[in-house]
PDB file of C-alpha atoms in Angstrom:
ATOM      1  CA  MET F   1     126.784 -29.575 177.075  1.00  0.00           C
ATOM      2  CA  THR F   2     128.219 -28.481 180.456  1.00  0.00           C
ATOM      3  CA  LEU F   3     126.121 -29.056 183.461  1.00  0.00           C
ATOM      4  CA  ALA F   4     126.648 -27.326 186.816  1.00  0.00           C
ATOM      5  CA  GLY F   5     126.861 -29.415 190.172  1.00  0.00           C
ATOM      6  CA  CYS F   6     124.908 -28.425 193.132  1.00  0.00           C
ATOM      7  CA  GLY F   7     124.635 -29.755 196.571  1.00  0.00           C
ATOM      8  CA  GLU F   8     121.278 -31.728 197.121  1.00  0.00           C
ATOM      9  CA  ASP F   9     120.561 -34.716 199.084  1.00  0.00           C
ATOM     10  CA  SER F  10     121.724 -37.959 198.197  1.00  0.00           C
ATOM     11  CA  PRO F  11     119.435 -39.909 196.069  1.00  0.00           C
ATOM     12  CA  ALA F  12     118.369 -43.335 197.187  1.00  0.00           C
ATOM     13  CA  SER F  13     119.674 -46.580 195.847  1.00  0.00           C
ATOM     14  CA  PRO F  14     117.905 -49.568 196.765  1.00  0.00           C
ATOM     15  CA  GLY F  15     118.208 -53.157 195.361  1.00  0.00           C
ATOM     16  CA  ARG F  16     120.024 -56.292 196.899  1.00  0.00           C
ATOM     17  CA  PHE F  17     122.254 -57.267 193.958  1.00  0.00           C
ATOM     18  CA  GLY F  18     123.362 -60.866 194.679  1.00  0.00           C
ATOM     19  CA  GLU F  19     120.895 -61.693 197.006  1.00  0.00           C
ATOM     20  CA  VAL F  20     117.250 -61.183 195.693  1.00  0.00           C
ATOM     21  CA  THR F  21     116.005 -61.117 192.060  1.00  0.00           C
ATOM     22  CA  SER F  22     114.813 -57.389 191.911  1.00  0.00           C
ATOM     23  CA  ALA F  23     114.140 -54.402 189.853  1.00  0.00           C
ATOM     24  CA  VAL F  24     114.234 -50.614 190.533  1.00  0.00           C
ATOM     25  CA  VAL F  25     111.456 -48.897 188.972  1.00  0.00           C
ATOM     26  CA  LEU F  26     111.285 -45.133 188.477  1.00  0.00           C
ATOM     27  CA  VAL F  27     107.942 -43.833 187.102  1.00  0.00           C
ATOM     28  CA  ASN F  28     107.556 -40.571 185.195  1.00  0.00           C
ATOM     29  CA  PRO F  29     111.288 -39.404 186.002  1.00  0.00           C
ATOM     30  CA  VAL F  30     112.774 -36.007 185.210  1.00  0.00           C
ATOM     31  CA  ILE F  31     114.219 -35.813 181.846  1.00  0.00           C
ATOM     32  CA  ASN F  32     117.505 -33.864 182.097  1.00  0.00           C
ATOM     33  CA  GLN F  33     118.625 -31.146 179.612  1.00  0.00           C
ATOM     34  CA  GLY F  34     120.336 -32.757 176.740  1.00  0.00           C
ATOM     35  CA  SER F  35     118.804 -36.384 176.857  1.00  0.00           C
ATOM     36  CA  SER F  36     118.177 -37.953 173.504  1.00  0.00           C
ATOM     37  CA  THR F  37     114.889 -39.822 174.407  1.00  0.00           C
ATOM     38  CA  SER F  38     112.015 -38.399 172.707  1.00  0.00           C
ATOM     39  CA  ILE F  39     109.604 -39.961 175.069  1.00  0.00           C
ATOM     40  CA  GLU F  40     107.626 -37.462 177.335  1.00  0.00           C
ATOM     41  CA  PRO F  41     106.920 -38.811 180.861  1.00  0.00           C
ATOM     42  CA  GLY F  42     103.761 -38.330 182.534  1.00  0.00           C
ATOM     43  CA  GLY F  43     103.031 -36.256 185.549  1.00  0.00           C
ATOM     44  CA  ALA F  44     102.191 -38.568 188.369  1.00  0.00           C
ATOM     45  CA  ARG F  45     104.967 -39.954 190.295  1.00  0.00           C
ATOM     46  CA  SER F  46     104.103 -40.562 193.900  1.00  0.00           C
ATOM     47  CA  GLY F  47     101.673 -43.358 194.719  1.00  0.00           C
ATOM     48  CA  VAL F  48     101.495 -45.044 191.067  1.00  0.00           C
ATOM     49  CA  ALA F  49     100.418 -48.908 191.685  1.00  0.00           C
ATOM     50  CA  PHE F  50     101.472 -51.746 189.827  1.00  0.00           C
ATOM     51  CA  ARG F  51     102.026 -55.296 189.913  1.00  0.00           C
ATOM     52  CA  ALA F  52     104.809 -57.703 188.610  1.00  0.00           C
ATOM     53  CA  GLU F  53     103.477 -60.923 187.644  1.00  0.00           C
ATOM     54  CA  ASP F  54     101.459 -62.508 190.783  1.00  0.00           C
ATOM     55  CA  LEU F  55     103.747 -60.650 193.254  1.00  0.00           C
ATOM     56  CA  PRO F  56     101.983 -58.162 195.454  1.00  0.00           C
ATOM     57  CA  VAL F  57     101.287 -54.620 194.350  1.00  0.00           C
ATOM     58  CA  VAL F  58     103.600 -51.962 195.122  1.00  0.00           C
ATOM     59  CA  GLU F  59     103.457 -47.999 194.898  1.00  0.00           C
ATOM     60  CA  THR F  60     106.025 -45.629 194.104  1.00  0.00           C
ATOM     61  CA  ASP F  61     107.301 -43.361 196.703  1.00  0.00           C
ATOM     62  CA  ALA F  62     107.209 -39.616 196.519  1.00  0.00           C
ATOM     63  CA  SER F  63     110.179 -39.534 193.935  1.00  0.00           C
ATOM     64  CA  GLY F  64     108.584 -41.997 191.751  1.00  0.00           C
ATOM     65  CA  MET F  65     110.625 -44.957 192.770  1.00  0.00           C
ATOM     66  CA  ALA F  66     109.509 -48.551 193.723  1.00  0.00           C
ATOM     67  CA  LEU F  67     111.535 -51.592 194.393  1.00  0.00           C
ATOM     68  CA  VAL F  68     110.220 -55.061 193.238  1.00  0.00           C
ATOM     69  CA  GLU F  69     111.686 -58.038 194.554  1.00  0.00           C
ATOM     70  CA  HIS F  70     111.459 -62.081 194.144  1.00  0.00           C
ATOM     71  CA  LEU F  71     110.967 -61.398 190.244  1.00  0.00           C
ATOM     72  CA  PRO F  72     110.895 -64.743 188.196  1.00  0.00           C
ATOM     73  CA  THR F  73     113.316 -65.315 185.575  1.00  0.00           C
ATOM     74  CA  GLY F  74     112.254 -65.016 181.723  1.00  0.00           C
ATOM     75  CA  THR F  75     109.462 -62.612 180.721  1.00  0.00           C
ATOM     76  CA  VAL F  76     108.552 -60.126 183.437  1.00  0.00           C
ATOM     77  CA  THR F  77     105.256 -58.143 182.947  1.00  0.00           C
ATOM     78  CA  LEU F  78     104.487 -54.775 184.952  1.00  0.00           C
ATOM     79  CA  ASP F  79     100.746 -54.408 184.975  1.00  0.00           C
ATOM     80  CA  PHE F  80      99.615 -50.830 185.596  1.00  0.00           C
ATOM     81  CA  ASP F  81      96.015 -51.594 184.987  1.00  0.00           C
ATOM     82  CA  PRO F  82      95.508 -50.031 182.407  1.00  0.00           C
ATOM     83  CA  GLY F  83      99.127 -50.422 180.585  1.00  0.00           C
ATOM     84  CA  THR F  84     101.562 -53.133 181.003  1.00  0.00           C
ATOM     85  CA  TYR F  85     105.530 -52.968 180.202  1.00  0.00           C
ATOM     86  CA  SER F  86     107.473 -56.433 180.081  1.00  0.00           C
ATOM     87  CA  PHE F  87     111.163 -57.088 180.125  1.00  0.00           C
ATOM     88  CA  GLN F  88     113.582 -59.939 180.426  1.00  0.00           C
ATOM     89  CA  VAL F  89     115.370 -61.408 183.445  1.00  0.00           C
ATOM     90  CA  SER F  90     117.977 -63.302 182.797  1.00  0.00           C
ATOM     91  CA  GLN F  91     119.343 -64.796 185.839  1.00  0.00           C
ATOM     92  CA  GLU F  92     118.259 -65.235 189.729  1.00  0.00           C
ATOM     93  CA  LYS F  93     119.753 -62.544 192.216  1.00  0.00           C
ATOM     94  CA  GLU F  94     120.313 -59.927 189.338  1.00  0.00           C
ATOM     95  CA  LEU F  95     119.389 -56.559 189.393  1.00  0.00           C
ATOM     96  CA  TYR F  96     117.466 -54.297 187.027  1.00  0.00           C
ATOM     97  CA  ASP F  97     117.134 -50.253 186.910  1.00  0.00           C
ATOM     98  CA  LEU F  98     114.328 -49.195 184.746  1.00  0.00           C
ATOM     99  CA  ALA F  99     112.746 -45.865 183.875  1.00  0.00           C
ATOM    100  CA  LEU F 100     109.305 -45.936 182.659  1.00  0.00           C
ATOM    101  CA  SER F 101     106.607 -43.137 181.463  1.00  0.00           C
ATOM    102  CA  TYR F 102     103.058 -43.974 182.355  1.00  0.00           C
ATOM    103  CA  ARG F 103     100.545 -41.524 180.874  1.00  0.00           C
ATOM    104  CA  ASP F 104      96.817 -42.190 179.718  1.00  0.00           C
ATOM    105  CA  GLY F 105      97.172 -45.782 180.229  1.00  0.00           C
ATOM    106  CA  THR F 106     100.421 -46.202 178.209  1.00  0.00           C
ATOM    107  CA  VAL F 107     103.573 -47.544 179.584  1.00  0.00           C
ATOM    108  CA  GLN F 108     107.111 -46.863 177.844  1.00  0.00           C
ATOM    109  CA  ALA F 109     110.673 -47.285 178.478  1.00  0.00           C
ATOM    110  CA  LEU F 110     112.980 -44.242 178.462  1.00  0.00           C
ATOM    111  CA  PHE F 111     115.893 -46.643 177.686  1.00  0.00           C
ATOM    112  CA  PRO F 112     116.357 -50.425 177.638  1.00  0.00           C
ATOM    113  CA  PRO F 113     116.607 -51.823 181.092  1.00  0.00           C
ATOM    114  CA  VAL F 114     120.063 -51.499 182.645  1.00  0.00           C
ATOM    115  CA  ARG F 115     121.257 -55.130 183.950  1.00  0.00           C
ATOM    116  CA  TYR F 116     123.510 -55.501 186.563  1.00  0.00           C
ATOM    117  CA  PRO F 117     124.632 -59.381 185.704  1.00  0.00           C
ATOM    118  CA  LEU F 118     125.707 -62.110 188.135  1.00  0.00           C
ATOM    119  CA  GLY F 119     127.561 -64.408 185.795  1.00  0.00           C
ATOM    120  CA  GLY F 120     131.242 -64.438 185.017  1.00  0.00           C
ATOM    121  CA  THR F 121     134.103 -63.509 187.658  1.00  0.00           C
ATOM    122  CA  VAL F 122     132.944 -61.833 191.044  1.00  0.00           C
ATOM    123  CA  VAL F 123     135.606 -60.005 192.928  1.00  0.00           C
ATOM    124  CA  GLU F 124     134.820 -58.637 196.286  1.00  0.00           C
ATOM    125  CA  LEU F 125     137.180 -55.954 197.204  1.00  0.00           C
ATOM    126  CA  GLU F 126     138.050 -54.757 200.806  1.00  0.00           C
ATOM    127  CA  PRO F 127     139.059 -50.787 201.513  1.00  0.00           C
ATOM    128  CA  GLY F 128     142.586 -50.072 200.198  1.00  0.00           C
ATOM    129  CA  GLU F 129     142.905 -52.623 197.407  1.00  0.00           C
ATOM    130  CA  SER F 130     143.336 -52.053 193.577  1.00  0.00           C
ATOM    131  CA  ILE F 131     140.055 -51.376 191.598  1.00  0.00           C
ATOM    132  CA  ALA F 132     142.203 -51.300 188.377  1.00  0.00           C
ATOM    133  CA  GLN F 133     144.016 -54.317 189.055  1.00  0.00           C
ATOM    134  CA  ALA F 134     140.717 -56.326 190.066  1.00  0.00           C
ATOM    135  CA  ALA F 135     139.057 -55.112 186.813  1.00  0.00           C
ATOM    136  CA  ALA F 136     141.641 -56.130 184.580  1.00  0.00           C
ATOM    137  CA  SER F 137     139.636 -58.798 182.687  1.00  0.00           C
ATOM    138  CA  ASP F 138     136.656 -58.660 180.658  1.00  0.00           C
ATOM    139  CA  GLY F 139     133.244 -59.041 182.322  1.00  0.00           C
ATOM    140  CA  THR F 140     134.600 -58.603 185.954  1.00  0.00           C
ATOM    141  CA  ILE F 141     131.843 -57.711 188.531  1.00  0.00           C
ATOM    142  CA  LEU F 142     133.543 -55.692 191.393  1.00  0.00           C
ATOM    143  CA  LEU F 143     131.696 -55.942 194.801  1.00  0.00           C
ATOM    144  CA  LEU F 144     133.247 -52.771 196.881  1.00  0.00           C
ATOM    145  CA  LYS F 145     132.695 -52.843 200.592  1.00  0.00           C
ATOM    146  CA  GLU F 146     132.350 -49.698 202.541  1.00  0.00           C
ATOM    147  CA  GLY F 147     135.585 -47.670 202.760  1.00  0.00           C
ATOM    148  CA  SER F 148     137.994 -45.930 200.643  1.00  0.00           C
ATOM    149  CA  TYR F 149     139.846 -47.157 197.408  1.00  0.00           C
ATOM    150  CA  PRO F 150     142.888 -45.232 195.848  1.00  0.00           C
ATOM    151  CA  GLY F 151     141.783 -43.650 192.514  1.00  0.00           C
ATOM    152  CA  ASP F 152     143.793 -42.256 189.592  1.00  0.00           C
ATOM    153  CA  PHE F 153     143.364 -45.309 187.156  1.00  0.00           C
ATOM    154  CA  GLU F 154     142.064 -46.522 183.999  1.00  0.00           C
ATOM    155  CA  LEU F 155     139.536 -49.213 183.397  1.00  0.00           C
ATOM    156  CA  ARG F 156     140.198 -50.987 179.976  1.00  0.00           C
ATOM    157  CA  ALA F 157     138.549 -54.178 180.025  1.00  0.00           C
ATOM    158  CA  GLU F 158     135.087 -54.534 178.244  1.00  0.00           C
ATOM    159  CA  GLY F 159     131.960 -54.895 180.368  1.00  0.00           C
ATOM    160  CA  VAL F 160     133.207 -54.336 183.621  1.00  0.00           C
ATOM    161  CA  LEU F 161     130.775 -53.704 186.586  1.00  0.00           C
ATOM    162  CA  ILE F 162     131.441 -51.809 189.601  1.00  0.00           C
ATOM    163  CA  PHE F 163     128.884 -52.144 192.581  1.00  0.00           C
ATOM    164  CA  GLY F 164     129.332 -50.157 195.624  1.00  0.00           C
ATOM    165  CA  ALA F 165     127.945 -50.271 199.197  1.00  0.00           C
ATOM    166  CA  TRP F 166     125.163 -47.950 199.919  1.00  0.00           C
ATOM    167  CA  SER F 167     123.380 -46.498 202.801  1.00  0.00           C
ATOM    168  CA  PRO F 168     119.720 -45.304 202.764  1.00  0.00           C
ATOM    169  CA  THR F 169     120.751 -42.467 204.970  1.00  0.00           C
ATOM    170  CA  GLU F 170     124.267 -41.620 203.760  1.00  0.00           C
ATOM    171  CA  GLY F 171     124.042 -42.796 200.106  1.00  0.00           C
ATOM    172  CA  PRO F 172     127.352 -44.326 198.594  1.00  0.00           C
ATOM    173  CA  LEU F 173     129.768 -45.597 201.038  1.00  0.00           C
ATOM    174  CA  SER F 174     132.252 -46.979 198.831  1.00  0.00           C
ATOM    175  CA  ILE F 175     134.591 -44.051 197.858  1.00  0.00           C
ATOM    176  CA  ILE F 176     137.172 -43.929 195.268  1.00  0.00           C
ATOM    177  CA  GLU F 177     139.902 -41.183 196.304  1.00  0.00           C
ATOM    178  CA  GLY F 178     140.875 -39.610 192.879  1.00  0.00           C
ATOM    179  CA  ASP F 179     140.118 -39.883 189.280  1.00  0.00           C
ATOM    180  CA  VAL F 180     138.669 -42.657 186.891  1.00  0.00           C
ATOM    181  CA  THR F 181     138.900 -42.937 183.483  1.00  0.00           C
ATOM    182  CA  VAL F 182     136.614 -45.656 181.777  1.00  0.00           C
ATOM    183  CA  LEU F 183     138.123 -46.949 178.298  1.00  0.00           C
ATOM    184  CA  GLY F 184     136.534 -50.190 177.926  1.00  0.00           C
ATOM    185  CA  GLY F 185     132.896 -50.387 176.571  1.00  0.00           C
ATOM    186  CA  SER F 186     129.647 -51.662 178.160  1.00  0.00           C
ATOM    187  CA  SER F 187     131.001 -50.865 181.532  1.00  0.00           C
ATOM    188  CA  ARG F 188     128.692 -49.829 184.349  1.00  0.00           C
ATOM    189  CA  MET F 189     129.260 -48.057 187.751  1.00  0.00           C
ATOM    190  CA  ARG F 190     126.448 -48.039 190.589  1.00  0.00           C
ATOM    191  CA  GLY F 191     126.417 -46.698 194.057  1.00  0.00           C
ATOM    192  CA  VAL F 192     130.047 -45.461 194.249  1.00  0.00           C
ATOM    193  CA  HIS F 193     131.222 -41.986 195.125  1.00  0.00           C
ATOM    194  CA  VAL F 194     134.097 -40.404 192.859  1.00  0.00           C
ATOM    195  CA  ASN F 195     135.833 -37.681 194.652  1.00  0.00           C
ATOM    196  CA  GLY F 196     137.630 -36.828 191.614  1.00  0.00           C
ATOM    197  CA  ARG F 197     136.880 -36.646 187.889  1.00  0.00           C
ATOM    198  CA  LEU F 198     135.206 -39.418 186.216  1.00  0.00           C
ATOM    199  CA  THR F 199     135.970 -39.305 182.317  1.00  0.00           C
ATOM    200  CA  SER F 200     134.640 -42.002 179.800  1.00  0.00           C
ATOM    201  CA  ASN F 201     134.845 -42.008 175.985  1.00  0.00           C
ATOM    202  CA  ALA F 202     133.632 -45.702 176.266  1.00  0.00           C
ATOM    203  CA  ASN F 203     130.562 -46.673 174.383  1.00  0.00           C
ATOM    204  CA  GLY F 204     127.803 -48.258 176.247  1.00  0.00           C
ATOM    205  CA  PHE F 205     128.883 -46.646 179.597  1.00  0.00           C
ATOM    206  CA  SER F 206     126.055 -46.344 182.211  1.00  0.00           C
ATOM    207  CA  MET F 207     126.491 -44.665 185.713  1.00  0.00           C
ATOM    208  CA  ALA F 208     123.590 -44.768 188.301  1.00  0.00           C
ATOM    209  CA  PHE F 209     122.642 -43.729 192.081  1.00  0.00           C
ATOM    210  CA  SER F 210     126.422 -42.462 192.478  1.00  0.00           C
ATOM    211  CA  ASP F 211     128.108 -39.032 193.735  1.00  0.00           C
ATOM    212  CA  ILE F 212     130.405 -37.747 191.006  1.00  0.00           C
ATOM    213  CA  ALA F 213     132.863 -34.563 191.685  1.00  0.00           C
ATOM    214  CA  SER F 214     132.890 -33.743 188.091  1.00  0.00           C
ATOM    215  CA  ALA F 215     132.676 -35.580 184.798  1.00  0.00           C
ATOM    216  CA  THR F 216     133.650 -35.574 181.014  1.00  0.00           C
ATOM    217  CA  ILE F 217     131.482 -38.307 179.399  1.00  0.00           C
ATOM    218  CA  THR F 218     131.947 -38.461 175.637  1.00  0.00           C
ATOM    219  CA  GLY F 219     130.894 -42.053 174.522  1.00  0.00           C
ATOM    220  CA  ASN F 220     128.081 -43.116 172.621  1.00  0.00           C
ATOM    221  CA  GLY F 221     125.202 -45.017 174.176  1.00  0.00           C
ATOM    222  CA  VAL F 222     125.428 -43.445 177.525  1.00  0.00           C
ATOM    223  CA  THR F 223     123.066 -43.804 180.336  1.00  0.00           C
ATOM    224  CA  LEU F 224     123.263 -41.589 183.545  1.00  0.00           C
ATOM    225  CA  LEU F 225     120.447 -42.506 186.274  1.00  0.00           C
ATOM    226  CA  ARG F 226     119.979 -40.671 189.497  1.00  0.00           C
ATOM    227  CA  ASN F 227     123.634 -39.540 189.926  1.00  0.00           C
ATOM    228  CA  ARG F 228     124.430 -36.592 191.874  1.00  0.00           C
ATOM    229  CA  PHE F 229     127.405 -33.964 190.780  1.00  0.00           C
ATOM    230  CA  THR F 230     128.718 -32.507 193.691  1.00  0.00           C
ATOM    231  CA  SER F 231     131.089 -30.276 192.458  1.00  0.00           C
ATOM    232  CA  GLY F 232     132.451 -28.534 189.488  1.00  0.00           C
ATOM    233  CA  GLN F 233     130.951 -29.406 186.376  1.00  0.00           C
ATOM    234  CA  ALA F 234     129.697 -32.374 184.278  1.00  0.00           C
ATOM    235  CA  THR F 235     130.273 -32.369 180.338  1.00  0.00           C
ATOM    236  CA  VAL F 236     128.227 -34.977 178.574  1.00  0.00           C
ATOM    237  CA  PRO F 237     127.175 -35.354 174.954  1.00  0.00           C
ATOM    238  CA  SER F 238     124.203 -33.367 173.795  1.00  0.00           C
ATOM    239  CA  THR F 239     122.905 -36.466 171.447  1.00  0.00           C
ATOM    240  CA  ASN F 240     122.654 -40.100 172.077  1.00  0.00           C
ATOM    241  CA  ALA F 241     122.950 -39.991 175.913  1.00  0.00           C
ATOM    242  CA  ILE F 242     119.890 -40.756 178.268  1.00  0.00           C
ATOM    243  CA  LEU F 243     119.852 -38.516 181.452  1.00  0.00           C
ATOM    244  CA  VAL F 244     117.288 -39.290 183.925  1.00  0.00           C
ATOM    245  CA  ASP F 245     116.751 -37.960 187.432  1.00  0.00           C
ATOM    246  CA  ASN F 246     120.262 -36.594 187.977  1.00  0.00           C
ATOM    247  CA  LEU F 247     120.814 -34.095 190.687  1.00  0.00           C
ATOM    248  CA  GLY F 248     123.021 -31.173 189.611  1.00  0.00           C
ATOM    249  CA  ILE F 249     122.008 -31.305 185.718  1.00  0.00           C
ATOM    250  CA  PRO F 250     119.412 -28.984 184.433  1.00  0.00           C
TER     251      PRO F 250
END
C-alpha cells in the first residue's frame, strides 16, 4: 500500500520516560487505511474521562489523548465507568503507549500496549555521535539529546529502543540526517525526526510520535502510532500492520 505524505502540524508526544511511570492513552483514534485491526472505535474523542487505579480522574484532549502519570507497577486498570481495561506495568519510570476503542461502555485495545522498557543498557547520546555504533548490542536503549545525528546507517541488533527529545510546540528535536534501515526485530523508535528514508523489514517494529520524510516498512507485526510523513511516500504492509492516528496516511 502506498501512502501520500502531507504537511500537517506535528503531533504531540507527551510522557517523561525514565522520570515517572506513565502511559499515553489515545481514545478512539483514527484507524488509517490498511490497518489490520478489526475493532471499530467509538465516536467520542474529546473529554472522555477515566481513572487509573486510585489516581485522579483524567480527560482526553481534543485529539483523544490523555497522559497518566505515577502509575503503580503490576496490573493497572483504567476505569471508564462504565467499562474497564487492564494492562501490565513491568517497572517503575517506564512509559507505555495505549490506543483504545471506547463505545457503548466497552473498552478494547487496538493493539497490545507498546512498552518502552528501562532495563538493559541505557546510552545517552550527544548530537553528532553515532547511533549505529551505540546500538550495536541487543536491547540497547538510546536517549537522544536535542540536535542532529548522522544518518545512512543500519540497525542490526534486536530490541533496540531509540527515544528522542521532544517539544510540545516543535515536535521531535532529535534529527537523524539521512536514511535509516532497521533489520533487527522488536525495535522501537519514538519522538525522532528522520529526514531521509526509513526502511524496515524487521518483525515487531514500532514507531510513534515521529516525523519521517518517507518510508518502506515490510515486516510483520508493525505498529505505527501518531507519526507524520512529511514528504514523498510511505509504503507499509496492507496486512498485519496496526496504523493509528498517523498524519499523511489516508
